[in-house]
Coordinates of C-alpha atoms in Angstrom, one line a residue:
X129 CA 1.2 13.5 41.7
X130 CA 0.9 9.9 40.3
X131 CA 0.8 11.3 36.7
X132 CA 3.8 13.5 37.4
X133 CA 5.9 10.5 38.6
X134 CA 4.9 8.6 35.5
X135 CA 6.0 11.4 33.2
X136 CA 9.3 11.9 35.1
X137 CA 10.2 8.3 34.6
X138 CA 9.1 8.2 30.9
X139 CA 11.0 11.5 30.3
X140 CA 14.2 10.1 31.9
X141 CA 14.0 7.0 29.7
X142 CA 13.6 9.0 26.5
X143 CA 16.2 11.6 27.5
X144 CA 18.8 8.9 27.8
X145 CA 18.1 7.9 24.2
X146 CA 17.5 11.4 22.8
X147 CA 19.7 13.8 24.8
X148 CA 20.8 16.0 21.9
X149 CA 17.2 16.3 20.6
X150 CA 16.0 17.3 24.1
X151 CA 18.7 19.9 24.4
X152 CA 18.1 21.4 21.0
X153 CA 14.3 21.6 21.7
X154 CA 14.9 23.3 25.0
X155 CA 17.3 25.7 23.4
X156 CA 14.8 26.5 20.7
X157 CA 12.1 27.3 23.2
X158 CA 14.5 29.4 25.3
X159 CA 15.8 31.3 22.2
X160 CA 12.2 32.2 21.4
X161 CA 11.8 33.7 24.8
X162 CA 15.1 35.7 24.4
X163 CA 14.0 37.0 21.0
X164 CA 10.6 38.1 22.4
X165 CA 12.3 39.9 25.3
X166 CA 14.7 41.7 22.9
X167 CA 11.7 42.8 20.9
X168 CA 10.1 44.2 24.1
X169 CA 13.2 46.5 24.7
X170 CA 13.5 47.3 21.0
X171 CA 9.9 48.4 20.9
X172 CA 10.3 50.6 23.9
X173 CA 13.4 52.1 22.4
X174 CA 11.5 52.8 19.1
X175 CA 8.7 54.6 20.9
X176 CA 11.2 56.7 22.8
X177 CA 13.0 57.6 19.6
X178 CA 9.7 58.6 17.9
X179 CA 9.0 61.0 20.8
X180 CA 12.3 62.7 20.0
X181 CA 11.3 63.7 16.4
X182 CA 14.4 65.8 15.9
X183 CA 16.6 62.7 15.9
X184 CA 15.6 61.1 12.6
X185 CA 18.7 58.9 12.5
X186 CA 17.7 57.5 15.8
X187 CA 14.2 56.9 14.7
X188 CA 15.3 55.0 11.5
X189 CA 17.8 53.0 13.5
X190 CA 15.3 52.0 16.1
X191 CA 12.7 51.2 13.4
X192 CA 15.2 49.0 11.6
X193 CA 15.9 47.1 14.9
X194 CA 12.2 46.7 15.5
X195 CA 11.7 45.3 12.1
X196 CA 14.7 43.0 12.5
X197 CA 13.5 41.7 15.9
X198 CA 10.0 41.2 14.6
X199 CA 11.3 39.2 11.6
X200 CA 13.5 37.2 14.1
X201 CA 10.4 36.3 16.1
X202 CA 8.7 34.9 13.0
X203 CA 11.8 33.1 11.9
X204 CA 12.4 31.5 15.3
X205 CA 8.7 30.6 15.5
X206 CA 9.0 28.8 12.2
X207 CA 12.2 27.1 13.3
X208 CA 10.5 26.1 16.5
X209 CA 7.7 24.4 14.7
X210 CA 10.2 22.4 12.5
X211 CA 12.3 21.3 15.4
X212 CA 9.3 20.3 17.5
X213 CA 7.8 18.2 14.6
X214 CA 11.2 16.4 14.2
X215 CA 11.4 15.9 17.9
X216 CA 7.9 14.5 18.1
X217 CA 8.8 11.9 15.4
X218 CA 11.9 10.9 17.3
X219 CA 9.9 10.6 20.6
X220 CA 7.2 8.5 18.8
X221 CA 10.0 6.3 17.4
X222 CA 11.6 5.9 20.8
X223 CA 8.4 5.0 22.7
X224 CA 7.3 2.7 19.8
X225 CA 10.6 0.8 20.1
X226 CA 10.1 0.5 23.9
X227 CA 6.6 -0.7 23.3
X228 CA 7.8 -3.3 20.8
X229 CA 10.5 -4.6 23.1
X230 CA 8.0 -5.1 25.9
X231 CA 5.4 -6.7 23.5
X232 CA 8.1 -9.2 22.4
X233 CA 8.4 -10.5 26.0
X234 CA 4.6 -11.1 26.4
X235 CA 3.5 -14.6 27.0
X236 CA 1.8 -15.6 23.7
X237 CA -1.3 -16.9 25.4
X238 CA -2.0 -13.3 26.6
X239 CA -3.1 -12.4 23.1
X240 CA -6.1 -14.7 23.7
X241 CA -7.0 -12.6 26.7
X242 CA -9.5 -9.8 26.1
X243 CA -8.1 -7.8 29.0
X244 CA -4.6 -7.9 27.5
X245 CA -5.8 -6.9 24.0
X246 CA -7.7 -4.0 25.5
X247 CA -4.5 -2.9 27.4
X248 CA -2.5 -3.4 24.3
X249 CA -4.7 -1.2 22.2
X250 CA -4.8 1.5 24.8
X251 CA -1.0 1.4 25.2
X252 CA -0.6 1.9 21.5
X253 CA -2.8 5.0 21.7
X254 CA -0.6 6.1 24.5
X255 CA 2.6 6.4 22.4
X256 CA 1.5 9.6 20.8
X257 CA 0.0 10.9 24.1
X258 CA 3.3 10.4 25.9
X259 CA 5.2 12.2 23.2
X260 CA 2.8 15.1 23.1
X261 CA 2.8 15.5 26.8
X262 CA 6.6 15.7 26.9
X263 CA 6.4 18.5 24.3
X264 CA 3.8 20.3 26.3
X265 CA 5.9 20.0 29.5
X266 CA 9.0 21.3 27.6
X267 CA 6.9 24.2 26.3
X268 CA 5.8 25.2 29.8
X269 CA 9.2 24.7 31.3
X270 CA 11.4 26.4 28.7
X271 CA 9.0 28.9 27.2
X272 CA 6.1 30.0 29.3
X273 CA 7.7 30.0 32.8
X274 CA 10.9 31.8 31.6
X275 CA 8.8 34.3 29.7
X276 CA 6.6 35.2 32.7
X277 CA 9.7 35.4 34.9
X278 CA 11.6 37.7 32.5
X279 CA 8.5 39.9 32.0
X280 CA 8.2 40.2 35.8
X281 CA 11.8 41.5 35.9
X282 CA 11.0 44.0 33.1
X283 CA 8.0 45.3 35.0
X284 CA 10.0 45.4 38.3
X285 CA 12.5 47.7 36.6
X286 CA 9.8 49.9 35.2
X287 CA 7.0 50.1 37.7
X288 CA 7.0 47.8 40.8
X289 CA 3.3 47.5 41.2
X290 CA 3.0 46.0 37.7
X291 CA 4.8 42.8 38.9
X292 CA 1.6 41.9 40.8
X293 CA -0.4 42.0 37.6
X294 CA 1.2 38.8 36.3
X295 CA -0.1 36.5 39.1
X296 CA -3.4 38.4 39.1
X297 CA -3.8 37.3 35.5
X298 CA -2.3 33.9 35.7
X299 CA -3.6 32.5 39.0
X300 CA -7.3 32.7 38.2
X301 CA -6.6 31.0 34.8
X302 CA -4.7 28.2 36.5
X303 CA -7.5 27.8 39.1
X304 CA -10.0 27.6 36.3
X305 CA -8.0 24.8 34.7
X306 CA -7.6 23.0 38.0
X307 CA -11.4 23.1 38.5
X308 CA -12.1 21.8 35.0
X309 CA -9.5 19.0 35.5
X310 CA -11.1 17.8 38.8
X311 CA -14.6 17.8 37.4
X312 CA -13.8 16.2 34.1
X313 CA -11.6 13.6 35.8
X314 CA -14.6 12.4 37.7
X315 CA -16.6 12.5 34.5
X316 CA -14.1 10.4 32.7
X317 CA -13.9 7.8 35.4
X318 CA -17.7 7.5 35.7
X319 CA -18.5 7.5 32.0
X320 CA -15.4 5.7 30.6
X321 CA -17.4 2.6 29.6
X322 CA -20.1 4.6 27.8
X323 CA -17.4 6.6 26.0
X324 CA -15.7 3.4 24.9
X325 CA -19.0 2.1 23.4
X326 CA -19.6 5.4 21.6
X327 CA -16.0 5.3 20.2
X328 CA -16.5 1.6 19.1
X329 CA -19.6 2.4 17.1
X330 CA -17.7 5.4 15.6
X331 CA -14.9 3.1 14.5
X332 CA -17.4 0.7 13.0
X333 CA -18.8 3.5 10.8
X334 CA -15.2 4.1 9.5
X335 CA -14.6 0.4 8.8
X336 CA -14.3 -0.3 5.0
X337 CA -15.5 -3.9 5.3
X338 CA -18.7 -2.7 7.1
X339 CA -19.4 -0.1 4.5
X340 CA -18.8 -2.6 1.7
X341 CA -21.1 -5.3 3.2
X342 CA -23.8 -2.9 4.3
X343 CA -25.4 -2.9 0.9
X344 CA -25.9 -6.7 1.2
X345 CA -27.3 -7.0 4.7
X346 CA -28.3 -3.4 5.5
X347 CA -26.5 -3.2 8.8
X348 CA -25.3 0.3 8.4
X349 CA -28.6 1.9 9.5
X350 CA -28.5 -0.2 12.7
X351 CA -25.0 0.9 13.5
X352 CA -25.7 4.6 12.8
X353 CA -28.8 4.4 15.1
X354 CA -26.8 2.8 17.9
X355 CA -24.0 5.4 17.5
X356 CA -26.5 8.3 17.6
X357 CA -28.1 6.8 20.7
X358 CA -24.9 6.4 22.7
X359 CA -23.5 9.7 21.4
X360 CA -26.7 11.6 22.4
X361 CA -26.5 10.1 26.0
X362 CA -22.8 11.0 26.3
X363 CA -23.3 14.6 25.0
X364 CA -26.3 15.0 27.4
X365 CA -24.2 14.1 30.4
X366 CA -21.3 16.2 29.1
X367 CA -23.5 19.2 28.8
X368 CA -24.5 18.8 32.5
X369 CA -20.8 18.9 33.4
X370 CA -20.1 21.9 31.1
X371 CA -23.0 23.9 32.7
X372 CA -21.7 23.1 36.1
X373 CA -18.1 24.2 35.2
X374 CA -19.3 27.2 33.3
X375 CA -20.4 29.2 36.4
X376 CA -17.1 28.8 38.2
X377 CA -15.1 29.2 35.0
X378 CA -16.8 32.5 34.2
X379 CA -16.2 33.8 37.7
X380 CA -12.4 33.0 37.5
X381 CA -12.2 34.5 34.0
X382 CA -13.7 37.7 35.3
X383 CA -11.1 37.7 38.1
X384 CA -8.3 37.2 35.5
X385 CA -9.8 39.9 33.2
X386 CA -10.0 42.2 36.3
X387 CA -6.3 41.7 36.9
X388 CA -5.7 42.7 33.3
X389 CA -8.0 45.8 33.6
X390 CA -6.4 46.9 36.8
X391 CA -3.0 46.7 35.2
X392 CA -4.1 49.0 32.4
X393 CA -5.7 51.4 34.9
X394 CA -2.4 51.5 36.9
X395 CA -0.4 52.1 33.8
X396 CA -2.6 54.9 32.5
X397 CA -2.7 56.5 36.0
X398 CA 1.1 56.3 36.3
X399 CA 1.5 57.9 32.8
X400 CA -0.9 60.7 33.7
X401 CA 1.1 61.4 36.9
X402 CA 4.3 61.1 34.8
X403 CA 5.6 58.2 36.8
X404 CA 6.2 56.2 33.6
X405 CA 7.1 57.4 30.1
X406 CA 4.9 57.0 27.0
X407 CA 7.3 54.4 25.7
X408 CA 7.0 52.3 28.9
X409 CA 3.2 52.8 28.8
X410 CA 2.9 51.6 25.2
X411 CA 5.3 48.7 25.7
X412 CA 3.6 47.6 29.0
X413 CA 0.1 47.7 27.5
X414 CA 1.3 45.4 24.7
X415 CA 3.0 43.0 27.0
X416 CA 0.1 42.8 29.4
X417 CA -2.1 41.9 26.4
X418 CA 0.5 39.2 25.5
X419 CA 0.8 37.9 29.0
X420 CA -3.0 37.6 29.2
X421 CA -3.0 35.8 25.8
X422 CA -0.1 33.5 26.8
X423 CA -1.7 32.7 30.1
X424 CA -4.9 31.5 28.4
X425 CA -2.9 29.8 25.6
X426 CA -0.7 27.8 28.1
X427 CA -3.8 26.6 30.0
X428 CA -6.2 25.9 27.1
X429 CA -3.3 24.6 25.0
X430 CA -0.5 23.0 26.9
X431 CA -2.1 22.2 30.3
X432 CA -5.4 21.1 28.6
X433 CA -3.4 18.8 26.3
X434 CA -1.6 17.2 29.2
X435 CA -4.9 16.7 31.0
X436 CA -6.6 15.2 27.8
X437 CA -3.8 12.7 27.3
X438 CA -3.2 11.7 30.9
X439 CA -5.4 8.5 30.7
X440 CA -3.5 7.1 27.6
X441 CA -0.2 8.1 29.2
X442 CA -1.2 6.0 32.2
X443 CA -2.2 3.1 29.9
X444 CA 1.2 3.2 28.2
X445 CA 3.1 3.5 31.5
X446 CA 1.2 0.5 33.0
X447 CA 1.8 -1.6 29.9
X448 CA 5.6 -0.9 30.1
X449 CA 6.2 -1.0 33.8
X450 CA 3.3 -2.7 35.5
X451 CA 2.5 -5.4 32.9
X452 CA 1.2 -8.5 34.6
X453 CA 1.2 -10.3 31.2
X454 CA 5.0 -10.3 31.1
X455 CA 5.2 -13.3 33.4
X456 CA 6.2 -16.1 31.0
X457 CA 6.6 -18.9 33.5
X458 CA 7.6 -22.1 31.6
X459 CA 8.1 -24.4 34.6
X460 CA 5.9 -27.0 33.1
X461 CA 7.7 -26.9 29.7
X462 CA 11.1 -28.5 30.0
X463 CA 13.7 -30.3 28.0
X464 CA 14.6 -33.9 29.0
X465 CA 18.0 -35.3 28.6
X466 CA 18.5 -38.8 27.2
X467 CA 15.0 -38.9 25.9
X468 CA 14.1 -40.8 22.7
X469 CA 11.3 -38.3 21.9
X470 CA 11.5 -34.7 20.5
X471 CA 8.2 -33.9 22.2
X472 CA 6.7 -35.7 25.1
X473 CA 3.4 -34.6 26.6
X474 CA 2.2 -36.2 29.9
X475 CA -1.4 -35.7 31.0
X476 CA -1.6 -32.1 30.0
X477 CA -4.6 -29.8 30.5
X478 CA -5.1 -26.4 29.1
X479 CA -7.5 -23.5 29.4
X480 CA -7.6 -20.0 28.0
X481 CA -7.3 -16.9 30.3
X482 CA -10.6 -16.0 31.9
X483 CA -12.1 -19.4 31.2
X484 CA -13.1 -22.0 33.8
X485 CA -13.4 -24.8 31.2
X486 CA -10.4 -26.8 29.9
X487 CA -10.0 -26.5 26.1
X488 CA -7.6 -29.6 26.3
X489 CA -8.0 -32.5 28.7
X490 CA -5.7 -35.3 29.7
X491 CA -3.5 -35.2 26.5
X492 CA -0.5 -37.5 26.3
X493 CA 1.6 -37.6 23.1
X494 CA 5.1 -38.9 22.1
X495 CA 6.7 -37.5 19.0
X496 CA 9.9 -38.8 17.5
X497 CA 12.2 -36.9 15.2
X498 CA 11.3 -37.3 11.5
X499 CA 7.6 -38.0 12.4
X500 CA 4.8 -36.9 10.1
X501 CA 1.7 -36.5 12.2
X502 CA -1.8 -35.4 11.2
X503 CA -4.0 -33.8 13.9
X504 CA -7.6 -34.1 12.6
X505 CA -11.1 -33.6 13.9
X506 CA -14.1 -31.3 13.6
X507 CA -13.9 -27.5 14.1
X508 CA -13.5 -26.5 17.7
X509 CA -12.0 -29.8 18.8
X510 CA -8.8 -28.2 20.1
X511 CA -6.5 -29.0 17.2
X512 CA -4.9 -25.6 16.8
X513 CA -4.5 -25.2 20.6
X514 CA -2.7 -28.5 20.9
X515 CA -0.3 -27.6 18.0
X516 CA 0.6 -24.4 19.8
X517 CA 1.4 -26.3 23.0
X518 CA 3.5 -28.9 21.1
X519 CA 5.8 -26.1 19.8
X520 CA 5.9 -24.3 23.1
X521 CA 3.9 -21.3 22.1
X522 CA 1.5 -22.0 24.9
X523 CA 2.2 -23.6 28.2
X524 CA 0.0 -26.3 29.8
X525 CA -2.3 -25.3 32.7
X526 CA -1.6 -28.8 34.2
X527 CA 0.7 -31.7 33.3
X528 CA 4.2 -31.6 31.9
X529 CA 5.6 -30.9 28.4
X530 CA 9.1 -32.0 27.4
X531 CA 10.3 -30.2 24.2
X532 CA 13.8 -31.3 23.2
X533 CA 13.9 -29.1 20.2
X534 CA 15.7 -25.7 20.2
X535 CA 12.9 -23.0 20.0
X536 CA 14.9 -21.2 17.3
X537 CA 14.5 -24.3 15.2
X538 CA 10.7 -24.4 15.3
X539 CA 8.6 -22.8 12.6
X540 CA 4.9 -22.8 11.7
X541 CA 2.3 -21.9 9.1
X542 CA -1.1 -21.0 10.5
X543 CA -4.4 -20.4 8.7
X544 CA -4.3 -16.7 9.6
X545 CA -1.0 -15.4 8.4
X546 CA 0.3 -11.9 7.8
X547 CA 0.3 -10.5 4.3
X548 CA 2.7 -7.6 4.7
X549 CA 2.5 -4.7 2.2
X550 CA 6.2 -5.1 1.5
X551 CA 8.3 -6.3 -1.3
X552 CA 8.2 -10.0 -2.2
X553 CA 11.8 -10.4 -0.8
X554 CA 10.9 -8.6 2.5
X555 CA 7.8 -10.8 2.9
X556 CA 10.0 -13.9 2.7
X557 CA 13.2 -13.0 4.6
X558 CA 11.3 -11.3 7.5
X559 CA 11.9 -14.5 9.4
X560 CA 15.6 -14.7 8.4
X561 CA 17.0 -11.3 7.3
X562 CA 20.5 -12.8 6.8
X563 CA 19.2 -15.1 4.0
X564 CA 21.4 -14.8 0.9
X565 CA 19.9 -14.1 -2.5
X566 CA 21.3 -17.3 -3.9
X567 CA 19.7 -19.4 -1.2
X568 CA 16.5 -17.4 -1.6
X569 CA 16.5 -18.1 -5.4
X570 CA 17.0 -21.8 -4.8
X571 CA 14.1 -21.9 -2.3
X572 CA 11.9 -20.1 -4.8
X573 CA 12.7 -22.7 -7.4
X574 CA 11.9 -25.4 -5.0
X575 CA 8.4 -24.1 -4.3
X576 CA 7.9 -23.3 -8.0
X577 CA 7.5 -19.5 -7.4
X578 CA 8.3 -18.1 -10.8
X579 CA 9.5 -14.5 -11.2
X580 CA 9.7 -12.3 -14.3
X581 CA 9.9 -8.6 -15.2
X582 CA 6.5 -7.9 -13.7
X583 CA 6.9 -10.1 -10.6
X584 CA 10.3 -10.2 -8.9
X585 CA 11.9 -9.8 -5.5
X586 CA 11.4 -6.0 -5.6
X587 CA 7.7 -6.2 -6.4
X588 CA 5.5 -4.8 -3.6
X589 CA 2.7 -7.2 -2.7
X590 CA 0.0 -4.6 -2.5
X591 CA -1.7 -2.3 -5.0
X592 CA -2.0 0.3 -2.2
X593 CA 1.7 1.0 -2.5
X594 CA 2.1 0.9 -6.2
X595 CA 2.6 -2.8 -6.3
X596 CA 0.3 -5.7 -7.3
X597 CA -2.2 -7.9 -5.5
X598 CA -1.4 -11.6 -5.9
X599 CA -3.7 -14.7 -5.7
X600 CA -4.3 -16.8 -2.6
X601 CA -2.3 -19.6 -4.2
X602 CA 0.7 -17.3 -4.7
X603 CA 0.4 -16.2 -1.1
X604 CA 0.5 -19.8 0.0
X605 CA 3.9 -20.2 -1.6
X606 CA 5.2 -16.9 -0.1
X607 CA 4.1 -18.0 3.4
X608 CA 5.7 -21.4 2.9
X609 CA 8.9 -19.7 1.8
X610 CA 8.8 -17.5 4.9
X611 CA 8.4 -20.5 7.1
X612 CA 11.2 -22.6 5.6
X613 CA 13.7 -19.8 5.0
X614 CA 15.2 -20.3 8.5
X615 CA 16.9 -23.3 9.9
X616 CA 14.3 -25.6 11.4
X617 CA 13.8 -29.1 12.8
X618 CA 10.1 -28.9 13.6
X619 CA 7.2 -27.4 11.5
X620 CA 3.5 -27.1 12.2
X621 CA 1.2 -26.6 9.2
X622 CA -2.2 -25.5 10.7
X623 CA -4.8 -25.5 7.9
X624 CA -2.6 -23.2 5.7
X625 CA -4.6 -24.4 2.6
X626 CA -8.1 -23.6 4.0
X627 CA -8.7 -21.2 1.1
X628 CA -7.9 -23.9 -1.5
X629 CA -10.3 -26.4 -3.0
X630 CA -9.7 -30.1 -1.8
X631 CA -7.8 -31.2 -4.9
X632 CA -5.5 -28.1 -4.9
X633 CA -5.0 -28.8 -1.1
X634 CA -3.9 -32.4 -1.7
X635 CA -1.5 -31.3 -4.4
X636 CA -0.1 -28.6 -2.1
X637 CA 0.4 -31.1 0.8
X638 CA 2.2 -33.6 -1.5
X639 CA 4.4 -30.9 -2.9
X640 CA 5.3 -29.6 0.6
X641 CA 5.9 -33.1 2.0
X642 CA 8.3 -33.9 -0.9
X643 CA 10.1 -30.5 -0.3
X644 CA 10.7 -30.9 3.4
X645 CA 13.7 -32.9 4.7
X646 CA 12.7 -36.4 6.0
X647 CA 14.5 -36.0 9.3
X648 CA 12.3 -33.1 10.5
X649 CA 9.0 -33.2 12.5
X650 CA 6.0 -32.2 10.5
X651 CA 2.6 -31.7 12.0
X652 CA -0.4 -31.3 9.7
X653 CA -3.5 -29.7 11.5
X654 CA -6.7 -29.9 9.5
X655 CA -10.4 -30.8 9.6
X656 CA -10.1 -32.0 6.0
X657 CA -8.2 -35.2 5.4
X658 CA -6.1 -34.4 2.4
X659 CA -2.8 -34.8 4.4
X660 CA -3.6 -38.2 6.0
X661 CA -1.8 -40.3 3.4
X662 CA 1.4 -38.4 4.0
X663 CA 1.3 -39.0 7.7
X664 CA 2.7 -42.0 9.6
X665 CA 0.5 -41.2 12.6
X666 CA -2.9 -39.7 13.0
X667 CA -4.5 -38.1 16.1
X668 CA -8.3 -37.7 16.0
X669 CA -9.7 -35.1 18.4
X670 CA -13.1 -34.1 19.7
X671 CA -14.0 -31.7 22.5
X672 CA -10.5 -31.1 23.6
X673 CA -9.5 -34.8 24.0
X674 CA -7.7 -37.4 21.9
X675 CA -10.5 -39.8 21.0
X676 CA -8.5 -42.1 18.6
X677 CA -4.9 -42.3 17.4
X678 CA -2.8 -44.5 15.1
X679 CA -2.0 -45.0 11.5
X680 CA -4.7 -44.5 8.8
X681 CA -5.2 -48.3 8.4
X682 CA -5.4 -48.9 12.1
X683 CA -8.1 -46.2 12.6
X684 CA -10.1 -47.5 9.7
X685 CA -10.0 -51.0 11.2
X686 CA -11.1 -49.4 14.5
X687 CA -14.4 -48.5 12.8
X688 CA -14.8 -45.4 15.0
X689 CA -15.2 -41.7 14.6
X690 CA -12.2 -41.2 12.4
X691 CA -13.6 -43.8 9.9
X692 CA -17.0 -42.1 10.0
X693 CA -15.4 -38.7 9.2
X694 CA -13.2 -40.2 6.5
X695 CA -16.1 -41.9 4.8
X696 CA -18.3 -38.7 4.8
X697 CA -15.5 -36.7 3.2
X698 CA -14.8 -39.4 0.7
X699 CA -18.5 -39.5 -0.3
X700 CA -18.6 -35.7 -0.6
X701 CA -15.6 -35.6 -2.9
X702 CA -16.8 -38.5 -5.0

């Protein structure tokens, strides 16, 4: 019942967006039923005509109609497949769009939560499952049920007792499905974790990076052994379930087959007693065969598909309608009127979801407009986390943040950035689709990104799609263009040059600093000190706390941890 309520709600939502497609699909299924029914009557008419051998014209006419109706069945079957494929694509697009809209409302910190990432992955899988389930429901509603009802009317008009044959065939088949569903539902719930582990190792074996690196560290054999171990245990448990179901399933199939056999006996007996004609006998035998086939097809196909997809449908539904991660309470991030500072942090603490330890502790910062600030320190000191709080991407667990900058005027370049397999132009304007070509060309000149016949705005940045693969240095410029192609007053640069050598890194920072307007806030985040001479204020962090802060000269005179780090890097580069 819970699953039914979910599907009704999801179907209503998609129906509002795809009314015409729903109607066309329903009509296509219904038309198939009508064509099948016409074929039944035409076949009976043909057999009757053949019995009257003297009426050759009647035989030819009925044969022509039979051929025509048979061709119509094939034609509408083909049309049905085409229309369903189109409808599935539209459904996938509809539910993907809903998924994207909800994802866009997620509190960014949720992406650091393993529970959320698991729910997100499962919901993505659920998109196709929801679409497929809707198709199966439409198939049952507008094809199988009308077909069985119309065939019941046909039998009722020919031989009343034959009407009982349809439930005698269908009911045991449905009971068999219900039994399997109950047993396998318990199995899925009990062995869900083990199945996830098995699927994880299976995915690892399909990972290109793993296959590439396996020659170096020989980890492929270990993964294969683990996969076989968990797969063997899962199959062993499944076999126990199959053996248990098999006994009941076989009994119910015998009942269904008995209904089928009784129908044939009744028909033949009625024909012998001349209660039905040879034409009705022949037609009814064919239709009982078809009913038996359709009954099994609807259960093993449509109903089984609905059952198989129900878990991912639930994942998708819960992500869309019961998503606890949508709560983006920003009470402790405010703007402050008549404040001299663009950003003001007062005694803030922060911890990631699921953690009892604070990643940041007792942080207080004042940032004026036009500031150039470097946040430095060893790896794992909390630099990136702090930068995400300063731009409002994360909210403090305790303390108060005042951000007096419009969030649409904040941009950032992080170490891990997206390399889209799109054109050069699309890779840049994705953050500002309204950017004019003239402005884009000026920005490209500013960052010294040169284009020619082989590398231009229409070049796809991926060899996978017939384009080219560019160097990391070129990507640095593309990502910089992406960040500055929008209006902004505040930019964070979080180790965007980690892939460059120290001298290239320094050149890049100098270049970027000269490029950016002097009245905007720039925050450099790094564990290497190439950017310090461009900064008017430096924050040195360790273990989630600000240990030292001031100008470069002030920190050197302090003779503390910053100076020690600076001297070590200076010696290394000398």
